[in-house]
PDB file of C-alpha atoms in Angstrom:
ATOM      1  CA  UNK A   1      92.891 101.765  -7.017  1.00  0.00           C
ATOM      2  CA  UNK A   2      92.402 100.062  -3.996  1.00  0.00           C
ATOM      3  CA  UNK A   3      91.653  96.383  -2.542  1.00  0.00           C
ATOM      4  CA  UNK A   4      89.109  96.406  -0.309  1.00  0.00           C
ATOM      5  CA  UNK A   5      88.778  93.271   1.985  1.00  0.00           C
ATOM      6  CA  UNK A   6      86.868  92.505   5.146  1.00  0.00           C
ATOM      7  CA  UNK A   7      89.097  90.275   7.648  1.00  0.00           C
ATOM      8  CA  UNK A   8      87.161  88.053  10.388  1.00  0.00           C
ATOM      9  CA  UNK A   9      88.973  86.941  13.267  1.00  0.00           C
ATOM     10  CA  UNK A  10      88.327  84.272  15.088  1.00  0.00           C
ATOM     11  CA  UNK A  11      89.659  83.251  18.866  1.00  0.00           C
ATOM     12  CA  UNK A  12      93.330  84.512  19.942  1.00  0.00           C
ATOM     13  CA  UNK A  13      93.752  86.102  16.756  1.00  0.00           C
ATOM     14  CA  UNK A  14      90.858  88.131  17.712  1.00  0.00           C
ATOM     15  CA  UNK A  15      91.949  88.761  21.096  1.00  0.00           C
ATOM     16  CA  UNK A  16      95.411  89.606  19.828  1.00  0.00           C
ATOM     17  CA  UNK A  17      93.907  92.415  17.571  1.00  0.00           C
ATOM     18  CA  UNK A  18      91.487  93.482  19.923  1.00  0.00           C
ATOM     19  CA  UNK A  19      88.584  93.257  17.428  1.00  0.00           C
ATOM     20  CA  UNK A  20      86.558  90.295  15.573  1.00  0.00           C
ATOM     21  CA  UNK A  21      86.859  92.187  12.079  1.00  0.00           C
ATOM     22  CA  UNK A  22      88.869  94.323  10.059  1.00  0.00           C
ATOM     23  CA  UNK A  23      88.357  96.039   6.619  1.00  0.00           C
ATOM     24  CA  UNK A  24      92.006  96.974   4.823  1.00  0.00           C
ATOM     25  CA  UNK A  25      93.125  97.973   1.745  1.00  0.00           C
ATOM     26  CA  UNK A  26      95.779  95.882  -0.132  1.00  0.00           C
ATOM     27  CA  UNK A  27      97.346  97.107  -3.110  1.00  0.00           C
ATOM     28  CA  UNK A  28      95.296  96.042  -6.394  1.00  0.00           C
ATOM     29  CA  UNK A  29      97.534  93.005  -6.789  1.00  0.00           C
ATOM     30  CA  UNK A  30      97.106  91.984  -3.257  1.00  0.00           C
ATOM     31  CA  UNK A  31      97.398  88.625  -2.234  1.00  0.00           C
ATOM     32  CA  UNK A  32      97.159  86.150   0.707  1.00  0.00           C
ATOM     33  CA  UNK A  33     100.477  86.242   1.655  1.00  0.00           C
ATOM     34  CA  UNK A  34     100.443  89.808   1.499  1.00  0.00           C
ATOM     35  CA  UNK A  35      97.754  90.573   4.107  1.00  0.00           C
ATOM     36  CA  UNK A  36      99.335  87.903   6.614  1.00  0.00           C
ATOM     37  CA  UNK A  37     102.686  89.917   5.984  1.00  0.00           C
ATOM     38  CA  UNK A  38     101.149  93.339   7.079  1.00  0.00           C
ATOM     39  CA  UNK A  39      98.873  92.068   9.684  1.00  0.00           C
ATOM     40  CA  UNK A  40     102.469  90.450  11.350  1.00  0.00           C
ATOM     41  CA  UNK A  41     103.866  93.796  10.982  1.00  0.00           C
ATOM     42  CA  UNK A  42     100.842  95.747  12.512  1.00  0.00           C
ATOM     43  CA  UNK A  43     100.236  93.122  15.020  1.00  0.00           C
ATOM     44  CA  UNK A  44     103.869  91.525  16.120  1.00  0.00           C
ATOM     45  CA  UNK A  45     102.126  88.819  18.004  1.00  0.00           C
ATOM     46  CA  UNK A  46     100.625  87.369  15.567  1.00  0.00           C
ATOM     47  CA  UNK A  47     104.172  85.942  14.476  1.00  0.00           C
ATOM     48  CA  UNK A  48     103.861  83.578  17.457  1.00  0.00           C
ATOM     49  CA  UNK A  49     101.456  81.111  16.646  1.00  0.00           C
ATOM     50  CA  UNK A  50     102.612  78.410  15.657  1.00  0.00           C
ATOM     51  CA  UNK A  51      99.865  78.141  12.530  1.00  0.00           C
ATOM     52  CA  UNK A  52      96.919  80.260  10.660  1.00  0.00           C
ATOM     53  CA  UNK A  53      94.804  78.941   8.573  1.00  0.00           C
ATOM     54  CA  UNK A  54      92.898  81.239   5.735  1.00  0.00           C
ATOM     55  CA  UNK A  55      90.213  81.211   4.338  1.00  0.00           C
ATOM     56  CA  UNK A  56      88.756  83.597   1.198  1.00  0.00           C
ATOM     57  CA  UNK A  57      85.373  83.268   0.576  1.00  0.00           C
ATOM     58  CA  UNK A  58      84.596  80.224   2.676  1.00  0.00           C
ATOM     59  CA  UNK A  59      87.344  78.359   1.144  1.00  0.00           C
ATOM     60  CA  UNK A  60      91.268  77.458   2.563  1.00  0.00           C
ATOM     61  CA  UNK A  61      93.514  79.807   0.755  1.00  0.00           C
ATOM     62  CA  UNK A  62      97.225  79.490  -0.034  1.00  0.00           C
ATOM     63  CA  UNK A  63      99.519  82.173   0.869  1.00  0.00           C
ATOM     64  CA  UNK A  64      99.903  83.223  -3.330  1.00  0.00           C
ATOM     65  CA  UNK A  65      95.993  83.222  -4.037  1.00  0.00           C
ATOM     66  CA  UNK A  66      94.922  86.694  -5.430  1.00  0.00           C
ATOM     67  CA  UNK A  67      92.674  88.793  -3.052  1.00  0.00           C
ATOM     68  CA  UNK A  68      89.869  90.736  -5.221  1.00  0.00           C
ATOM     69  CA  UNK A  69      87.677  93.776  -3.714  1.00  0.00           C
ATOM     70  CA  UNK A  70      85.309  92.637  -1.428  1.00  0.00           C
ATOM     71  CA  UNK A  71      86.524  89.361  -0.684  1.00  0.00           C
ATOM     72  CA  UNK A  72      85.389  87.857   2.878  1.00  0.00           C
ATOM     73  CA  UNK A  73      88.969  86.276   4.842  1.00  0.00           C
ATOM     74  CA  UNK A  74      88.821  84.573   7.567  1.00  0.00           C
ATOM     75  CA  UNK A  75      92.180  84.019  10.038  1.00  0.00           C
ATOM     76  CA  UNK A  76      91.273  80.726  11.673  1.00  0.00           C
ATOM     77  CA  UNK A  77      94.054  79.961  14.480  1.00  0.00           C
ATOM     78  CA  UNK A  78      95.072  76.491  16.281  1.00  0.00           C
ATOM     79  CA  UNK A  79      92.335  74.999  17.869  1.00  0.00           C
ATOM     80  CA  UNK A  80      93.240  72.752  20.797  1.00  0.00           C
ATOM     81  CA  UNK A  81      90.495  70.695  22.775  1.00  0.00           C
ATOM     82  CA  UNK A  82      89.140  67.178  23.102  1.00  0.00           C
TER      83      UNK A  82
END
């Protein structure tokens, strides 16, 4: 059984992966951490900012929160402005 999730990226993460959403299947006990592992791996430069923030369902997520089949994640990189 798989774990369906639909990832939303949002400025350089977006440009890094070359696309402003993903859907990926994570083993059943999938969590956070998990997907940020494998997204490193498929996308090395990823591993270079310096933060990434996460958010499941609207809401910041820590890195051991479960993911569950159609949950909505959001990467949200390091904003800089003023």
């Amino acid at each position: 059984m798989s774990n369906r999730v639909s990832v939303q990226l949002f400025g350089i993460t977006r440009e890094i992966v070359g696309t402003s959403a993903l859907t990926i299947d994570l083993p059943q006990t999938g969590q956070v951490g998990d997907l940020l592992t494998d997204l490193k791996i498929q996308y090395p430069a990823l591993n270079g900012l310096r933060s990434l923030l996460v958010a499941v369902n609207g809401e910041y997520a820590e890195a051991d929160q479960a993911l569950h089949p159609n949950d909505e994640i959001a990467l949200i990189p390091p904003v800089s402005g003023g």
